Amino acid sequence: DDADFEYKIFNGDGSSAAQCGNGARCVGRFIHEQRLSPKQNIALQIGDELMRLEISENKDVRAELGKPQFDLAQVPCTLDSSGLEHELKLGHVAVNAGILSMGNPHAVILVDDCAATPVGKIGPMVQALEIFPDGVNVGFMELESRDEVSLRVFERGAGETRACGSGACAAVVHGITMGWLSPKVTVKLPGGKLEVTWRGDDHPVWLSGPALTVFSGNIDLQ
């Protein structure tokens, strides 16, 4: 009842997405451009979740993605493990990953060189693990400094994408819990930069960045 608008997100393969941070920010830009609401602060309903948006004067959109969920059963992930990182066995190789939910499941893997990482090979291997009954988005994060990371994400239902808002949030949250990162971090993705802010504990995660209209048209649904 508190939502100003309700929206749904679909992946390229037609499957429904439980969460999409950048998608929500684009919805905010659309609402503002189409003058569907005079508000600078907008509440969006996606499934059972309520997301808050803040639209700045320069039309950048800031989205609150809620609190991260670390309980593996709630991610969901059936791995019997505890701690901040979990071992994933990929054939004869094992990698450590942070596993959490930002409204959708994420596995975050720290890498030395983001650009050189075979994301298209490792991503599907992680997604194929039976411990993720609903699938998982796989993030590959390289630490640049305490305030900046590079990130590539292999998403459920979409493969590698140029940017993933919830993936950026998951990566930064994992980095903060591990003690690697500051509360405000710039995330460099193939499609551009995002800013993620998290003050830890029960605080929500905020995602900020530009949102631009690249196409406008009509679709015949008949």
Tab-separated table of C-alpha atoms in Angstrom:
chain	number	residue	atom	x	y	z
A	1	ASP	CA	0.000	0.000	0.000
A	2	ASP	CA	2.988	2.302	0.494
A	3	ALA	CA	4.280	1.851	-3.068
A	4	ASP	CA	3.917	4.580	-5.675
A	5	PHE	CA	4.445	2.108	-8.531
A	6	GLU	CA	4.810	-1.636	-9.071
A	7	TYR	CA	7.146	-3.117	-11.670
A	8	LYS	CA	8.421	-6.469	-12.926
A	9	ILE	CA	11.768	-7.318	-14.510
A	10	PHE	CA	12.334	-10.069	-17.082
A	11	ASN	CA	15.669	-11.492	-18.220
A	12	GLY	CA	16.646	-11.940	-21.847
A	13	ASP	CA	15.591	-15.614	-21.713
A	14	GLY	CA	12.089	-14.672	-20.508
A	15	SER	CA	12.589	-15.684	-16.882
A	16	SER	CA	11.451	-13.319	-14.148
A	17	ALA	CA	14.124	-11.478	-12.158
A	18	ALA	CA	13.630	-11.216	-8.394
A	19	GLN	CA	15.654	-8.023	-8.153
A	20	CYS	CA	17.374	-5.567	-10.485
A	21	GLY	CA	19.053	-2.504	-9.003
A	22	ASN	CA	19.910	-0.822	-12.297
A	23	GLY	CA	16.480	-1.709	-13.677
A	24	ALA	CA	14.848	0.038	-10.723
A	25	ARG	CA	16.991	3.111	-11.276
A	26	CYS	CA	15.960	3.169	-14.950
A	27	VAL	CA	12.307	2.903	-13.896
A	28	GLY	CA	12.897	5.924	-11.666
A	29	ARG	CA	14.340	7.899	-14.579
A	30	PHE	CA	11.370	6.873	-16.766
A	31	ILE	CA	8.847	7.942	-14.109
A	32	HIS	CA	10.578	11.310	-13.812
A	33	GLU	CA	10.925	11.889	-17.580
A	34	GLN	CA	7.326	10.874	-18.296
A	35	ARG	CA	6.133	13.078	-15.432
A	36	LEU	CA	4.220	10.199	-13.893
A	37	SER	CA	4.976	11.559	-10.416
A	38	PRO	CA	6.223	14.917	-9.125
A	39	LYS	CA	8.067	13.195	-6.251
A	40	GLN	CA	11.848	13.143	-5.942
A	41	ASN	CA	11.515	10.169	-3.554
A	42	ILE	CA	9.606	7.233	-5.023
A	43	ALA	CA	8.660	3.824	-3.580
A	44	LEU	CA	8.642	0.883	-6.009
A	45	GLN	CA	7.061	-2.528	-5.393
A	46	ILE	CA	8.806	-5.571	-6.898
A	47	GLY	CA	7.323	-8.857	-5.716
A	48	ASP	CA	7.108	-8.703	-1.920
A	49	GLU	CA	9.867	-6.107	-1.671
A	50	LEU	CA	9.576	-2.320	-1.441
A	51	MET	CA	12.423	-0.276	-2.915
A	52	ARG	CA	13.049	3.422	-2.308
A	53	LEU	CA	14.427	5.667	-5.044
A	54	GLU	CA	15.879	9.161	-4.784
A	55	ILE	CA	16.109	11.255	-7.963
A	56	SER	CA	18.632	14.105	-7.877
A	57	GLU	CA	18.440	17.426	-9.713
A	58	ASN	CA	20.848	16.144	-12.372
A	59	LYS	CA	18.578	13.081	-12.788
A	60	ASP	CA	20.998	10.573	-11.279
A	61	VAL	CA	18.968	7.918	-9.476
A	62	ARG	CA	19.845	6.400	-6.091
A	63	ALA	CA	18.175	3.121	-5.082
A	64	GLU	CA	17.907	1.425	-1.699
A	65	LEU	CA	18.287	-2.316	-2.218
A	66	GLY	CA	17.525	-3.263	1.378
A	67	LYS	CA	19.598	-5.266	3.840
A	68	PRO	CA	21.902	-8.062	2.662
A	69	GLN	CA	20.964	-11.592	3.689
A	70	PHE	CA	23.834	-13.873	4.740
A	71	ASP	CA	21.792	-16.867	5.967
A	72	LEU	CA	22.600	-19.489	3.321
A	73	ALA	CA	19.169	-21.107	3.582
A	74	GLN	CA	17.559	-17.775	2.728
A	75	VAL	CA	19.823	-17.073	-0.286
A	76	PRO	CA	18.972	-19.942	-1.080
A	77	CYS	CA	22.095	-22.106	-0.918
A	78	THR	CA	22.138	-25.655	0.477
A	79	LEU	CA	25.868	-25.642	1.268
A	80	ASP	CA	26.643	-26.828	4.807
A	81	SER	CA	29.144	-24.130	5.669
A	82	SER	CA	29.740	-21.202	7.983
A	83	GLY	CA	31.981	-18.159	7.930
A	84	LEU	CA	32.343	-15.196	5.590
A	85	GLU	CA	33.612	-17.200	2.613
A	86	HIS	CA	32.653	-20.638	1.358
A	87	GLU	CA	34.546	-23.180	-0.725
A	88	LEU	CA	32.980	-24.033	-4.081
A	89	LYS	CA	34.274	-27.139	-5.860
A	90	LEU	CA	34.428	-26.722	-9.634
A	91	GLY	CA	35.654	-30.045	-10.967
A	92	HIS	CA	39.259	-30.459	-9.803
A	93	VAL	CA	39.505	-26.814	-8.726
A	94	ALA	CA	38.116	-25.091	-5.623
A	95	VAL	CA	37.406	-21.373	-5.274
A	96	ASN	CA	36.336	-19.316	-2.282
A	97	ALA	CA	33.222	-17.174	-2.609
A	98	GLY	CA	31.094	-14.875	-0.541
A	99	ILE	CA	27.480	-16.043	-0.770
A	100	LEU	CA	24.626	-13.669	0.016
A	101	SER	CA	21.295	-12.355	-1.197
A	102	MET	CA	20.430	-8.807	-2.254
A	103	GLY	CA	16.865	-9.896	-2.982
A	104	ASN	CA	18.447	-12.363	-5.430
A	105	PRO	CA	21.289	-14.876	-4.911
A	106	HIS	CA	24.925	-13.877	-5.455
A	107	ALA	CA	28.313	-15.581	-5.263
A	108	VAL	CA	31.261	-13.154	-5.177
A	109	ILE	CA	34.741	-14.383	-6.116
A	110	LEU	CA	37.885	-12.303	-5.568
A	111	VAL	CA	40.232	-12.316	-8.591
A	112	ASP	CA	43.656	-10.798	-9.302
A	113	ASP	CA	42.808	-9.552	-12.799
A	114	CYS	CA	39.155	-8.948	-13.598
A	115	ALA	CA	39.724	-8.331	-17.322
A	116	ALA	CA	41.690	-11.567	-17.795
A	117	THR	CA	39.309	-13.801	-15.814
A	118	PRO	CA	37.438	-16.386	-17.984
A	119	VAL	CA	34.028	-15.244	-16.736
A	120	GLY	CA	32.205	-17.055	-19.552
A	121	LYS	CA	33.741	-20.359	-18.431
A	122	ILE	CA	33.690	-20.108	-14.632
A	123	GLY	CA	30.297	-18.381	-14.368
A	124	PRO	CA	28.302	-21.295	-15.853
A	125	MET	CA	30.276	-23.790	-13.748
A	126	VAL	CA	29.248	-22.007	-10.540
A	127	GLN	CA	25.652	-21.668	-11.734
A	128	ALA	CA	25.512	-25.407	-12.472
A	129	LEU	CA	26.251	-26.323	-8.845
A	130	GLU	CA	23.291	-28.082	-7.213
A	131	ILE	CA	23.814	-26.065	-4.017
A	132	PHE	CA	22.038	-23.139	-5.720
A	133	PRO	CA	18.474	-24.431	-6.287
A	134	ASP	CA	17.301	-21.107	-7.755
A	135	GLY	CA	20.524	-20.430	-9.640
A	136	VAL	CA	22.989	-17.679	-8.746
A	137	ASN	CA	24.543	-14.498	-10.112
A	138	VAL	CA	28.334	-14.827	-10.118
A	139	GLY	CA	30.486	-11.750	-9.529
A	140	PHE	CA	34.237	-11.544	-10.183
A	141	MET	CA	35.778	-8.687	-8.182
A	142	GLU	CA	39.254	-7.167	-8.384
A	143	LEU	CA	40.329	-4.832	-5.582
A	144	GLU	CA	41.805	-1.555	-6.878
A	145	SER	CA	41.891	0.194	-3.479
A	146	ARG	CA	39.717	0.407	-0.362
A	147	ASP	CA	37.424	2.749	-2.286
A	148	GLU	CA	37.359	1.199	-5.768
A	149	VAL	CA	36.868	-2.221	-7.369
A	150	SER	CA	36.528	-3.661	-10.854
A	151	LEU	CA	33.681	-6.122	-11.364
A	152	ARG	CA	32.262	-8.456	-13.992
A	153	VAL	CA	29.024	-10.351	-13.387
A	154	PHE	CA	27.648	-13.521	-14.993
A	155	GLU	CA	23.907	-13.261	-14.352
A	156	ARG	CA	21.098	-15.787	-14.086
A	157	GLY	CA	19.127	-15.941	-17.326
A	158	ALA	CA	21.346	-13.412	-19.083
A	159	GLY	CA	25.007	-14.475	-19.063
A	160	GLU	CA	27.668	-11.806	-18.648
A	161	THR	CA	26.157	-8.311	-18.649
A	162	ARG	CA	27.713	-4.872	-19.002
A	163	ALA	CA	26.496	-3.883	-15.546
A	164	CYS	CA	24.635	-5.455	-12.633
A	165	GLY	CA	23.398	-3.220	-9.828
A	166	SER	CA	22.560	-5.918	-7.309
A	167	GLY	CA	25.827	-7.649	-8.242
A	168	ALA	CA	27.748	-4.447	-7.508
A	169	CYS	CA	26.013	-4.226	-4.125
A	170	ALA	CA	26.740	-7.879	-3.312
A	171	ALA	CA	30.419	-7.476	-4.224
A	172	VAL	CA	30.881	-4.366	-2.086
A	173	VAL	CA	28.990	-5.870	0.865
A	174	HIS	CA	31.218	-8.951	0.725
A	175	GLY	CA	34.324	-6.774	0.501
A	176	ILE	CA	33.228	-4.741	3.511
A	177	THR	CA	32.451	-7.821	5.625
A	178	MET	CA	35.921	-9.180	4.769
A	179	GLY	CA	37.534	-5.905	5.866
A	180	TRP	CA	38.823	-5.076	2.384
A	181	LEU	CA	36.661	-2.050	1.566
A	182	SER	CA	35.393	1.271	2.932
A	183	PRO	CA	31.666	2.027	3.479
A	184	LYS	CA	31.453	3.899	0.138
A	185	VAL	CA	32.952	2.243	-2.954
A	186	THR	CA	33.127	3.031	-6.675
A	187	VAL	CA	32.439	-0.079	-8.767
A	188	LYS	CA	33.893	-0.132	-12.291
A	189	LEU	CA	31.890	-2.381	-14.622
A	190	PRO	CA	32.252	-2.857	-18.405
A	191	GLY	CA	29.266	-0.535	-18.929
A	192	GLY	CA	30.340	2.248	-16.561
A	193	LYS	CA	30.723	3.191	-12.913
A	194	LEU	CA	28.341	2.786	-9.983
A	195	GLU	CA	28.648	3.855	-6.364
A	196	VAL	CA	27.638	1.533	-3.532
A	197	THR	CA	27.239	2.643	0.081
A	198	TRP	CA	26.743	0.332	3.069
A	199	ARG	CA	27.311	1.219	6.709
A	200	GLY	CA	27.165	-2.409	7.803
A	201	ASP	CA	25.027	-4.435	10.202
A	202	ASP	CA	21.306	-3.749	9.740
A	203	HIS	CA	21.729	-0.741	7.457
A	204	PRO	CA	20.344	-0.921	3.904
A	205	VAL	CA	22.594	-0.883	0.843
A	206	TRP	CA	22.364	2.128	-1.482
A	207	LEU	CA	23.190	2.034	-5.203
A	208	SER	CA	23.890	5.276	-7.091
A	209	GLY	CA	24.718	6.165	-10.664
A	210	PRO	CA	23.525	7.721	-13.906
A	211	ALA	CA	20.442	6.559	-15.798
A	212	LEU	CA	20.067	7.634	-19.426
A	213	THR	CA	17.332	7.179	-22.028
A	214	VAL	CA	18.844	5.377	-25.042
A	215	PHE	CA	15.668	4.493	-26.971
A	216	SER	CA	11.969	5.322	-27.013
A	217	GLY	CA	9.370	3.501	-29.099
A	218	ASN	CA	6.176	1.458	-29.224
A	219	ILE	CA	5.687	-2.304	-28.971
A	220	ASP	CA	2.623	-4.037	-30.458
A	221	LEU	CA	1.570	-6.701	-27.935
A	222	GLN	CA	-1.301	-8.062	-30.042
